[in-house]
Coordinates of C-alpha atoms in Angstrom, one line a residue:
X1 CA -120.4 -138.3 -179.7
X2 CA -118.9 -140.4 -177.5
X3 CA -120.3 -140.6 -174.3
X4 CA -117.4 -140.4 -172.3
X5 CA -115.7 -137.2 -174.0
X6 CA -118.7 -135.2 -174.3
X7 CA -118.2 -130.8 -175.3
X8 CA -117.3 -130.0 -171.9
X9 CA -114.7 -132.7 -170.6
X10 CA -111.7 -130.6 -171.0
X11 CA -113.8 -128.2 -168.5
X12 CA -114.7 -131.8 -166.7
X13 CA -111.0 -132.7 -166.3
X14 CA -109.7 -128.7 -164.7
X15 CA -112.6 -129.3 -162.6
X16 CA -112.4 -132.4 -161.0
X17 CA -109.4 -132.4 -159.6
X18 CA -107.3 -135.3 -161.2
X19 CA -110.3 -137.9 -160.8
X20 CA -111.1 -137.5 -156.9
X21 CA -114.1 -138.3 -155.6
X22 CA -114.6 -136.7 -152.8
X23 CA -117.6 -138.6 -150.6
X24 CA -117.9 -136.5 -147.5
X25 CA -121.1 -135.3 -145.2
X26 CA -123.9 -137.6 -144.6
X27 CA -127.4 -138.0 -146.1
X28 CA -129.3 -138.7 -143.2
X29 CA -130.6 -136.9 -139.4
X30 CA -128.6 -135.3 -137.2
X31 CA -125.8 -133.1 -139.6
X32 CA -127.8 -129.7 -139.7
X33 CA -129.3 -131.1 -142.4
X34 CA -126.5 -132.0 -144.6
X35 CA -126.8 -134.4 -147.2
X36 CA -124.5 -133.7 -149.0
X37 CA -121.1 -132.6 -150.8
X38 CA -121.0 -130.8 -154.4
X39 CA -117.8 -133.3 -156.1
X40 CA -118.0 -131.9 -159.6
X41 CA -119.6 -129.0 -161.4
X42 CA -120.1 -128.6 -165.4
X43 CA -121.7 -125.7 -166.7
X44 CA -124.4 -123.7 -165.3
X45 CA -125.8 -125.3 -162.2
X46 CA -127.7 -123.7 -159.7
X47 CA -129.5 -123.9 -156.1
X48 CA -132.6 -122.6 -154.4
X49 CA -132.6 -122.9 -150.9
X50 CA -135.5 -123.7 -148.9
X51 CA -137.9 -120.9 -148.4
X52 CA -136.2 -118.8 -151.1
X53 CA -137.0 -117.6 -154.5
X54 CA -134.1 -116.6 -156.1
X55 CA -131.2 -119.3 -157.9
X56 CA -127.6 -119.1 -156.9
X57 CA -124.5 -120.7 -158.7
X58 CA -123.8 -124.6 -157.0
X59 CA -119.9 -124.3 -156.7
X60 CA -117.8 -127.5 -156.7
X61 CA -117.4 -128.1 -152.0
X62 CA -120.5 -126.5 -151.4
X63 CA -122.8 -128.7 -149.0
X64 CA -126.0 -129.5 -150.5
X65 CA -128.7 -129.8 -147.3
X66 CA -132.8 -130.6 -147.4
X67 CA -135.3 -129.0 -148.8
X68 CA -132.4 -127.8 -151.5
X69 CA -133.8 -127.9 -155.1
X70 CA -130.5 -128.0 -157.5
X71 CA -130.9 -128.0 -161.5
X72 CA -129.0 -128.0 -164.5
X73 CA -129.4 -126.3 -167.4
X74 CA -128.1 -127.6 -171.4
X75 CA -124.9 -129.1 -171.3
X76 CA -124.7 -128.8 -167.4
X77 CA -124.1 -131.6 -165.2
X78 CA -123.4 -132.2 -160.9
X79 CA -122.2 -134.6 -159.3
X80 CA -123.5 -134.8 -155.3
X81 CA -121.4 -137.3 -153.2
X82 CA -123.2 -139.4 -150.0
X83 CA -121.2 -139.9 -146.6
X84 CA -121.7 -144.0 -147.1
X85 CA -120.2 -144.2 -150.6
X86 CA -123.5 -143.6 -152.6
X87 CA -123.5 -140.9 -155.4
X88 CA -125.6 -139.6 -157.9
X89 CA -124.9 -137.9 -161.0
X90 CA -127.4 -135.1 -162.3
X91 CA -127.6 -134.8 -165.6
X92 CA -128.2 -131.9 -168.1
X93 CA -131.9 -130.1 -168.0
X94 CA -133.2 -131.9 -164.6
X95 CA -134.1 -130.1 -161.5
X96 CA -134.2 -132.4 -157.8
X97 CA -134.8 -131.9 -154.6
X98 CA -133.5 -133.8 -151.6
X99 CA -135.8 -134.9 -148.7
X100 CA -135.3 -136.8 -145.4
X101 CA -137.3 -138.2 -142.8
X102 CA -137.6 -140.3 -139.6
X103 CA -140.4 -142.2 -138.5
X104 CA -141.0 -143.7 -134.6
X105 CA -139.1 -146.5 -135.0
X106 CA -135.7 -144.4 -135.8
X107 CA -135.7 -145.8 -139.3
X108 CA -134.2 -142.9 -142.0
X109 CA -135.9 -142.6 -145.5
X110 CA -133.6 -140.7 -147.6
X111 CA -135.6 -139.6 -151.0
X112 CA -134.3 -137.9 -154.2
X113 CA -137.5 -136.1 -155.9
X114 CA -136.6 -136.0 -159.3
X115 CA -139.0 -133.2 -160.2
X116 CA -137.7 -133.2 -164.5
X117 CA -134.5 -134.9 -165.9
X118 CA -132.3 -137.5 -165.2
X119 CA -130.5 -138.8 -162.3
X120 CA -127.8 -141.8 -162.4
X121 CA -126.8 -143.3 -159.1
X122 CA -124.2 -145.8 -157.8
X123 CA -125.9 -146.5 -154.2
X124 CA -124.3 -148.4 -151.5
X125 CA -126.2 -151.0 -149.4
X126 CA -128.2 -149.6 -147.1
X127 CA -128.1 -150.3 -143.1
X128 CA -131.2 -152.4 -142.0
X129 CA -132.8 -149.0 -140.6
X130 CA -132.4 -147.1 -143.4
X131 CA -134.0 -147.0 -146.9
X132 CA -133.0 -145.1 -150.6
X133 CA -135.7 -143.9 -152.8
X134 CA -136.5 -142.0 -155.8
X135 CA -139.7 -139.9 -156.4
X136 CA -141.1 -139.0 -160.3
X137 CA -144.1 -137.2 -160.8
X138 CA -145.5 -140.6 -161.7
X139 CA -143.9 -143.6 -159.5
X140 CA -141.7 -144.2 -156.4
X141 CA -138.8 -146.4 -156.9
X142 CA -137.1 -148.2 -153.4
X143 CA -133.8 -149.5 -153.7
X144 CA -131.2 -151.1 -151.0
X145 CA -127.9 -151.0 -153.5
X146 CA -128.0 -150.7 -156.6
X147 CA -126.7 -148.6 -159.9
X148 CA -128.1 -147.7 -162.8
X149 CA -130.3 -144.1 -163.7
X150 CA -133.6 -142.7 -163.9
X151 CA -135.8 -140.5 -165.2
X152 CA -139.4 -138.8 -165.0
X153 CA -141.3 -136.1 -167.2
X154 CA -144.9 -135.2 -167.7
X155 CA -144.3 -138.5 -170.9
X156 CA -143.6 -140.8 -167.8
X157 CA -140.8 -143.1 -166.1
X158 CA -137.9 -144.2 -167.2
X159 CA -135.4 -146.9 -165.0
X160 CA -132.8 -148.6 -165.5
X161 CA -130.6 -150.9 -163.6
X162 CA -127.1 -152.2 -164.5
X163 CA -126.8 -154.5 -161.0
X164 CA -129.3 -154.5 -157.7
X165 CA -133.2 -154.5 -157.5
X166 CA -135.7 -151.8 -157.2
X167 CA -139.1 -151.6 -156.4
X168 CA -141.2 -149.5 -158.6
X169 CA -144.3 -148.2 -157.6
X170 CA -146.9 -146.0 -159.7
X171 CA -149.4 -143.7 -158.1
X172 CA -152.3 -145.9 -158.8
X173 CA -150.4 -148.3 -156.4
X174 CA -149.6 -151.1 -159.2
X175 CA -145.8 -152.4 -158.1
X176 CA -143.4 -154.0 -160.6
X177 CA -139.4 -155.5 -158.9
X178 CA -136.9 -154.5 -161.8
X179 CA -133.9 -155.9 -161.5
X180 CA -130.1 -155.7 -162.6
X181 CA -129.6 -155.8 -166.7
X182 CA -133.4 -155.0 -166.9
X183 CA -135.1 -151.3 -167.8
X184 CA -138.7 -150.5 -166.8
X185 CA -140.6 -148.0 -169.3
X186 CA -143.6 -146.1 -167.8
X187 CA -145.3 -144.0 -170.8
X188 CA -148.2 -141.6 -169.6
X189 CA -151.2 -143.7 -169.7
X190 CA -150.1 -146.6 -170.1
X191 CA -148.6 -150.0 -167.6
X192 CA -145.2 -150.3 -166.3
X193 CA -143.7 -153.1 -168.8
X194 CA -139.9 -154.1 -168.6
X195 CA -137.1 -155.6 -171.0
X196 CA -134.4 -157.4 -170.5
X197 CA -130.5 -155.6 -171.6
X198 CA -127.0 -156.3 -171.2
X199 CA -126.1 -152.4 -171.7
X200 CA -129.3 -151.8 -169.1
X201 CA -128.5 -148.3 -166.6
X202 CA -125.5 -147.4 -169.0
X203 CA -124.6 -143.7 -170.0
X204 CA -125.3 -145.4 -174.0
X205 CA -128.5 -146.5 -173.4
X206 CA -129.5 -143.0 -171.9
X207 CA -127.9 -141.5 -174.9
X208 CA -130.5 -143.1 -177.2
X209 CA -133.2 -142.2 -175.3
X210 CA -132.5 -138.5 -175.1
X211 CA -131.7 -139.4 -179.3
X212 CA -135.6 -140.4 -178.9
X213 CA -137.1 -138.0 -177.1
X214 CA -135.2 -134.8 -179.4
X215 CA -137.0 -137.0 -182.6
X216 CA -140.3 -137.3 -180.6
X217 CA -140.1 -141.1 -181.5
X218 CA -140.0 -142.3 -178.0
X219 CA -141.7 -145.4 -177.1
X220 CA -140.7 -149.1 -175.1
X221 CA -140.9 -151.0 -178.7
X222 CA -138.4 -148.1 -179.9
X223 CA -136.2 -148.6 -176.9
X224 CA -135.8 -152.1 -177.0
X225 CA -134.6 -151.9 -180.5
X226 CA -132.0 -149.7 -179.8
X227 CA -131.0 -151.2 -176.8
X228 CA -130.2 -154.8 -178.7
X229 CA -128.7 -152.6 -181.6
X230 CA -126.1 -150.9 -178.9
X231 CA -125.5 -154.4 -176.6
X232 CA -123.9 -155.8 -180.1
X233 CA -121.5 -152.6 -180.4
X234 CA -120.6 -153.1 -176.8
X235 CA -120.2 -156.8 -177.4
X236 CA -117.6 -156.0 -179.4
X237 CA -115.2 -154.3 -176.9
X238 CA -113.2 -156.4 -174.9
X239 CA -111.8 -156.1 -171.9
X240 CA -109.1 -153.3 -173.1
X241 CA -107.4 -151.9 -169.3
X242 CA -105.2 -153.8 -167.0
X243 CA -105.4 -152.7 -163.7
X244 CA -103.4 -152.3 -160.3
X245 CA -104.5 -154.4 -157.5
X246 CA -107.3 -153.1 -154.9
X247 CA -106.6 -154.3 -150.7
X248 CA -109.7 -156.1 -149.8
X249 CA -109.8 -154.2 -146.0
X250 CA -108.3 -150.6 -145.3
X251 CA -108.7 -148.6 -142.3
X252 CA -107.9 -145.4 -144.3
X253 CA -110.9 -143.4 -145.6
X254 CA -109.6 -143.9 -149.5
X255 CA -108.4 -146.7 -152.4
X256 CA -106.7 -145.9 -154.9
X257 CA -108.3 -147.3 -158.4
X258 CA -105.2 -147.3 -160.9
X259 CA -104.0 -148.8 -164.1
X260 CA -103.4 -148.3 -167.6
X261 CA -105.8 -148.7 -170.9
X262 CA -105.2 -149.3 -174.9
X263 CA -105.1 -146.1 -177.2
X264 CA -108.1 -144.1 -176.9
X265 CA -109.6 -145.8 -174.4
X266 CA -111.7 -143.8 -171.3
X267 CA -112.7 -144.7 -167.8
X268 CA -115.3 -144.1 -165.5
X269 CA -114.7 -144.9 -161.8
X270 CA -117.8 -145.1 -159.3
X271 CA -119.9 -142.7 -162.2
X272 CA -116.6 -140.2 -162.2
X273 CA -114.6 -139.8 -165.6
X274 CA -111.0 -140.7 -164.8
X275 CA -108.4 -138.1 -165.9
X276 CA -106.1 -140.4 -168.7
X277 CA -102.4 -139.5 -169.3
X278 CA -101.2 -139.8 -172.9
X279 CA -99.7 -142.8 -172.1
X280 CA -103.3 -144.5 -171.4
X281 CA -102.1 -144.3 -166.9
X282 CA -105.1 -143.1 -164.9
X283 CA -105.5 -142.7 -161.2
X284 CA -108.9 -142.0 -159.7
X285 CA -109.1 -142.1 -155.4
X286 CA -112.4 -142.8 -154.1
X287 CA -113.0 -141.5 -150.7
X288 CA -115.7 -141.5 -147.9
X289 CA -116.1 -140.1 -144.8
X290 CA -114.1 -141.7 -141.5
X291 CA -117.4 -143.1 -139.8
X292 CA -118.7 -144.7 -142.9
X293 CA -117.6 -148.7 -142.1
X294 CA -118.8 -151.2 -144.8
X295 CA -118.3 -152.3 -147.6
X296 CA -117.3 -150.1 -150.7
X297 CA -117.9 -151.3 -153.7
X298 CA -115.8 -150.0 -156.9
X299 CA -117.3 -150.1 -160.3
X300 CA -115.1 -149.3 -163.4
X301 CA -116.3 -148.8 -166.7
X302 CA -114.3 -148.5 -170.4
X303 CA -115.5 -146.8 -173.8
X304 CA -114.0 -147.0 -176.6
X305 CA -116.3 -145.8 -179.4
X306 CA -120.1 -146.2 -178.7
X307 CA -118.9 -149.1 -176.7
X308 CA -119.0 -149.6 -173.2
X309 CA -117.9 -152.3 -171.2
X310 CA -118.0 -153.3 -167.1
X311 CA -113.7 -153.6 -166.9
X312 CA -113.4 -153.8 -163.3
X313 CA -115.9 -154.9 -160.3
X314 CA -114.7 -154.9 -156.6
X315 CA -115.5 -154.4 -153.2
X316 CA -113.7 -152.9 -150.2
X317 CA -114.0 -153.7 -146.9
X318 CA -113.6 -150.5 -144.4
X319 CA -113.3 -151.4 -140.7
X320 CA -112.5 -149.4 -137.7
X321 CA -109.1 -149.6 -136.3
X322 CA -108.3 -151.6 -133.6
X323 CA -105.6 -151.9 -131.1
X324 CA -104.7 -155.4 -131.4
X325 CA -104.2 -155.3 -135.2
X326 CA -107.6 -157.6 -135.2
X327 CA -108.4 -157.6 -139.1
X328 CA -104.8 -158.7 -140.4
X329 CA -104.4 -161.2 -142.6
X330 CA -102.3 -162.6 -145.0
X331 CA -103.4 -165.1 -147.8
X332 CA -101.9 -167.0 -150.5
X333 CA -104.1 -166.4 -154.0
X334 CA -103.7 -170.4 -155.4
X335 CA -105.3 -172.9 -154.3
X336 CA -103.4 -176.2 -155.0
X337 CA -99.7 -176.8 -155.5
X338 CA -97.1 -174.4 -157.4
X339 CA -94.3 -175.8 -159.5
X340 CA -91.1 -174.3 -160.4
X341 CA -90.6 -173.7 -163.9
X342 CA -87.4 -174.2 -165.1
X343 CA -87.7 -170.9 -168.0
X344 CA -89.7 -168.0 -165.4
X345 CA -89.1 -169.3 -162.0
X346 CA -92.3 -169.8 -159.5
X347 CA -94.1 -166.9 -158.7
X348 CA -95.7 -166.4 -155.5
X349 CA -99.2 -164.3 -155.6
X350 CA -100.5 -162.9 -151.7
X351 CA -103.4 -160.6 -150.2
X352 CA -102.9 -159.0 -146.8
X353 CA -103.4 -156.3 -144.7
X354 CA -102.5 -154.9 -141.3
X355 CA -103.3 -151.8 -139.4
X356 CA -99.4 -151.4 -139.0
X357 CA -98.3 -149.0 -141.5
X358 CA -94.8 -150.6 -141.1
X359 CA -95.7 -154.1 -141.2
X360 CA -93.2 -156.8 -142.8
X361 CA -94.2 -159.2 -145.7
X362 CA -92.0 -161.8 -146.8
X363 CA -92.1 -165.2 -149.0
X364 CA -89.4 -167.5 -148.2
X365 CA -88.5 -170.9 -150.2
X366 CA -85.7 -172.8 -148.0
X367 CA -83.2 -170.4 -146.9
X368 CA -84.3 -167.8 -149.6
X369 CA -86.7 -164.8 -148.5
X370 CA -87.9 -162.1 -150.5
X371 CA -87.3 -158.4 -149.0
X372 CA -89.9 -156.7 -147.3
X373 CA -92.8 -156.2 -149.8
X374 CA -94.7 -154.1 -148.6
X375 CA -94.3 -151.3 -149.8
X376 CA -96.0 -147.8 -150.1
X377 CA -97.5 -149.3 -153.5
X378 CA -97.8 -152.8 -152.6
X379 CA -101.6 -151.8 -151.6
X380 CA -102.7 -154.9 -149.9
X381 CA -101.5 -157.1 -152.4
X382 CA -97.3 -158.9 -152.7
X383 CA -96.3 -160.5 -155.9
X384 CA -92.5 -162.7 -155.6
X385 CA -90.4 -164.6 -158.1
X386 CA -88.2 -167.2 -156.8
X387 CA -85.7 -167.5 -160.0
X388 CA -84.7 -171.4 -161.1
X389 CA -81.1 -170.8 -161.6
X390 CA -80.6 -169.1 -158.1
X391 CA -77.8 -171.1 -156.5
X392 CA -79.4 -170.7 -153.0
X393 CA -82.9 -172.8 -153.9
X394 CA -83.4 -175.8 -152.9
X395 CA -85.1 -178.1 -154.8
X396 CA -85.6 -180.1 -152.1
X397 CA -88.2 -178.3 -150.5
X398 CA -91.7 -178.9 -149.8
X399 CA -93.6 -175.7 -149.2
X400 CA -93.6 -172.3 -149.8
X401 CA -94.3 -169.8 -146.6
X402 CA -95.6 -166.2 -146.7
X403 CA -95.8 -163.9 -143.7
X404 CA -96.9 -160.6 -142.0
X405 CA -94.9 -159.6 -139.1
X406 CA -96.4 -156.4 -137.8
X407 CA -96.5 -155.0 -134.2
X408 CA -99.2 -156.8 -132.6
X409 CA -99.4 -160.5 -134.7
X410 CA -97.6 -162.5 -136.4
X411 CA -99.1 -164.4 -139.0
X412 CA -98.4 -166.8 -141.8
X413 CA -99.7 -168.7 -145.1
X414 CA -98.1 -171.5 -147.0
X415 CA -98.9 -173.7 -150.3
X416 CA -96.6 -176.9 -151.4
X417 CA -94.7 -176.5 -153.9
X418 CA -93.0 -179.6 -156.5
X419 CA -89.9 -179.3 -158.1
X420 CA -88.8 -181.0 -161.5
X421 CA -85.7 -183.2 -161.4
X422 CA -82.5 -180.8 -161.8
X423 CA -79.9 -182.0 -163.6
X424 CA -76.4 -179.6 -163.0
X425 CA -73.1 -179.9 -164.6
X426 CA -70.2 -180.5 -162.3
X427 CA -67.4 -180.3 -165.2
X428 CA -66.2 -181.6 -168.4
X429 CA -63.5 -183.6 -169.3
X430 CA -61.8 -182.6 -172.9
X431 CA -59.7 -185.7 -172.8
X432 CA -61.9 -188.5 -171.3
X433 CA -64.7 -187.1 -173.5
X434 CA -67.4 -186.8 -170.5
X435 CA -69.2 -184.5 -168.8
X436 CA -69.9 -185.1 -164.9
X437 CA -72.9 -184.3 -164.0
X438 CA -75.7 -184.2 -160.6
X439 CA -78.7 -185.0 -160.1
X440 CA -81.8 -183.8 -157.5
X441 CA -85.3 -183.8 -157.1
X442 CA -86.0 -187.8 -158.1
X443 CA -88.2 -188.8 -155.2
X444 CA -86.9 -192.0 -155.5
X445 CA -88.6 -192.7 -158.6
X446 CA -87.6 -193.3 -162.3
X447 CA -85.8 -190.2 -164.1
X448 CA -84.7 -190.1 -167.5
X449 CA -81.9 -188.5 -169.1
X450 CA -81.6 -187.8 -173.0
X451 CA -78.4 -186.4 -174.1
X452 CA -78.8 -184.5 -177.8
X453 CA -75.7 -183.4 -179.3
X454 CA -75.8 -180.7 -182.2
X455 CA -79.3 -181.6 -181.9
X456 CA -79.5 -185.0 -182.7
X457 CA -79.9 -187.7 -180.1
X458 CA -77.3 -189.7 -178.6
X459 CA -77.5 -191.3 -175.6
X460 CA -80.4 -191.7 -173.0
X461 CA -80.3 -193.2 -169.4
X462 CA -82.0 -193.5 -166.5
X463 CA -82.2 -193.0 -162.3
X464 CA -84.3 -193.8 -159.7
X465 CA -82.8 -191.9 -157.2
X466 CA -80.8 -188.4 -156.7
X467 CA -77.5 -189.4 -158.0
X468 CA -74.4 -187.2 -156.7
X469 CA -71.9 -187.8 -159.9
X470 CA -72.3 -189.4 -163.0
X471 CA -71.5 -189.1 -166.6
X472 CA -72.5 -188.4 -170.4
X473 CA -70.3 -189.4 -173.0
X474 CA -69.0 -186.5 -175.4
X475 CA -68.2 -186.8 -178.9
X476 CA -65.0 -185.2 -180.9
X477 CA -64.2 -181.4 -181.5
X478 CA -66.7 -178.6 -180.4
X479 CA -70.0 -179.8 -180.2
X480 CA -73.0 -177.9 -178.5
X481 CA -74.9 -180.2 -176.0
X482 CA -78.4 -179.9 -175.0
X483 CA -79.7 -182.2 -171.7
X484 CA -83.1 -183.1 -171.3
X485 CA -84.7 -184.1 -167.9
X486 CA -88.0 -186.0 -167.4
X487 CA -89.8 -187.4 -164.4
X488 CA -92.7 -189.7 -165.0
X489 CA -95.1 -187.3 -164.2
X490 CA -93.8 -185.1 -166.8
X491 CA -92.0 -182.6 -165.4
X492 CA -88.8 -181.3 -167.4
X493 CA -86.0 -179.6 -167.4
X494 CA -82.7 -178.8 -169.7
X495 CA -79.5 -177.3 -169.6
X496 CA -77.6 -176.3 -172.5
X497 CA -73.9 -175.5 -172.6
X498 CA -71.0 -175.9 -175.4
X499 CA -67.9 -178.2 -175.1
X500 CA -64.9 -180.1 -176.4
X501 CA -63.7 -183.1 -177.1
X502 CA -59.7 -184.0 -177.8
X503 CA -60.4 -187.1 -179.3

């Protein structure tokens, strides 16, 4: 079964709402004791609220608060969304309770108790005063930011982590630091040991161990095995989405994750199955709450198969407004020097941002400039062709500008930019048998032209300087022509054109 399309994702895609992840109230002091927002239901999923006996349905909105105990029954499934980004996914048969405390110093623990089941989680960096952790029956696991998933049972502990580091403690006090592409097995017993995984905190390698568990031949040596059996199915899946480009600052409380994958590809954004059109389009927004500055970081995964693959890994930079537009930007992507290719032009690739909503981007080469780019899609990122048979460029130029004109600033970017020689034909004479021709872009050093008629050389000369007329010699009747242009450091460029010849 493939991991991604389990029984109940039809039920998965009505439910969730076209992909949103909704990342609302806070898990931490001071919210009624909020710490939490229900994002996604499957199945049968139910609460017990402190002090209380009986279970009620978990509906998809509903905050979760302390003390709560949530579980899951077969083929169930909850997702609970953190006010900082974080979110945890609970899987099928697992019950959890959330817990939160303060000590003297004003520093916030925030604990999942993971009482049976599983739990996967996608947590955020924490603030220097405030710590994440996990509770099994037999070990404590601390983290700072970190994804991956865990597990505990009356057998033992399961973790593992696809990025970040953990601290894993057991209750005899014994501590062991697991970190990213490594999964820690604690059997009832028996000593914490670890192994090293590409596919380590992945929804495949869980898969096999609930495979293990249902044929009661769980065990680390097992494990291992069918971790380095599933890494080779996963190395065989390449990168198979392109996607839209992320803004590396926003001042709105959501990004847009966007793009478009092969045939029968699925993706997960931040732990949440993206809704695919048949055309392979998805579009998931991920969204926190308004006080929650930081960095957001945006994991994507893509399955195909039994394969699994990290396509996408970003962060996101949310700041707080300001009133002098103080986070703007705008920044060319190459480093170096662009040159202008005489087939597709010379594209221009930019970042920016700007808390003006109406803010105007441009790239200008000479006397050309691009409209205003940014538009409601341009999402922090411009992309401009300047065409190399447009009349209106010069090929005399030296540099390239970009730049943001919004309310408050004005700021700009620019990256030099080197022309081949240009070679354009002035006109042809039928009964002098020449063709008058200009020339650009030598920088006073040598040029050379090679005339080829009906494909076949015939005459080759050269300049050392830009050369306002001169000609090429033509030969009788109707004759194609194809001039080549060469600089010495190997730039080129042609034109091709038909004419005739009277003699």
């Amino acid at each position: 079964m493939n991991e991604f399309h389990s029984p109940f994702s039809r039920l998965f895609a009505r439910t969730l709402l076209a992909g949103s992840l909704f990342i609302l109230p806070t898990f931490a002091a001071g919210n009624s004791g909020s710490v939490g927002k229900v994002r996604y239901i499957l199945g049968e999923v139910t609460v017990q609220k402190k002090a209380k006996s009986n279970w009620n349905p978990l509906r998809i909105g509903l905050k979760v608060h302390e003390k709560d105990l949530i579980r899951t029954l077969v083929e169930s499934e909850a997702g609970i969304a953190l006010s900082d980004g974080s979110s945890i996914t609970i899987e099928e048969n697992t019950t959890i309770l959330f817990e939160n405390a303060v000590n003297q110093k004003n520093e916030t623990t925030k604990t999942v108790e993971i009482r049976t089941g599983r739990v996967f989680f996608d947590v955020q960096k924490q603030k220097s005063n405030e710590k994440f952790q996990f509770k099994t029956g037999t070990a404590t696991a601390a983290i700072r930011g970190t994804n991956g998933f865990i597990e505990g049972s009356a057998a033992g502990t399961v973790v593992s982590l696809e990025t970040g580091k953990m601290l894993i403690t057991d209750t005899t006090g014994q501590e062991m630091e697991l970190s990213g592409g490594e999964t820690l097995v604690q059997e009832k017993g028996k000593p914490m040991r670890k192994f090293k995984t590409p596919n380590a905190g992945t929804k495949g390698l869980a898969k096999e161990i609930t495979q293990e568990r249902k044929n009661n031949t769980f065990t680390a040596d097992n494990l291992e095995k069918k971790a380095k059996d599933l890494a080779a199915k996963n190395a065989s899946l390449q990168n198979p989405c392109t996607f839209d480009p992320l803004p590396s600052i926003v001042t709105a409380t959501e990004v847009h994750v966007s793009g478009k994958c092969a045939d029968s590809v699925l993706v997960r954004v931040n732990g949440i199955d993206a809704v695919m059109s048949k055309e392979g389009t998805f579009d998931v927004p991920v969204i926190w709450d308004k006080e929650s500055y930081g960095t957001k970081r945006i994991r994507v995964k893509c399955a195909q198969g039994e394969a699994e693959v990290l396509c996408k890994e970003a962060n996101v930079e949310y700041v707080k407004q300001t009133s002098n537009d103080d986070s703007a930007f705008i920044r060319i992507q190459k480093q170096g020097k662009l040159s202008m290719n005489t087939v597709e032009g010379i594209t221009v690739n930019a970042d920016f941002f700007s808390e003006d909503p109406n803010a105007q981007v441009t790239v200008s080469l000479g006397s050309v400039t691009s409209p205003n780019l940014n538009t409601p899609k341009a999402n922090g990122y411009v992309s401009y062709t300047f065409k190399p048979r447009d009349p209106n460029v010069s090929w005399t130029e030296k540099f390239i500008y970009v730049t943001l004109q919004s309310k408050k600033k004005t700021l700009r970017d620019s990256i030099p930019v080197s022309f081949p020689p240009k070679l354009s034909i002035i006109g042809a004479n039928a009964d002098k048998c020449e063709i008058r021709y200009s020339l650009v872009g030598t920088h006073n050093s040598k040029v050379v032209i090679e005339e080829f008629v009906d494909g076949m050389p015939a005459f080759k000369t050269e300049h050392n300087q830009d050369i306002p007329s001169a000609s090429l010699p033509m030969l009788s009747g109707n004759r194609k022509y194809r001039i080549l242009v060469e600089d010495e450091a190997g730039n080129r460029s042609e034109i091709s054109d038909s004419f005739h010849c009277n003699l």
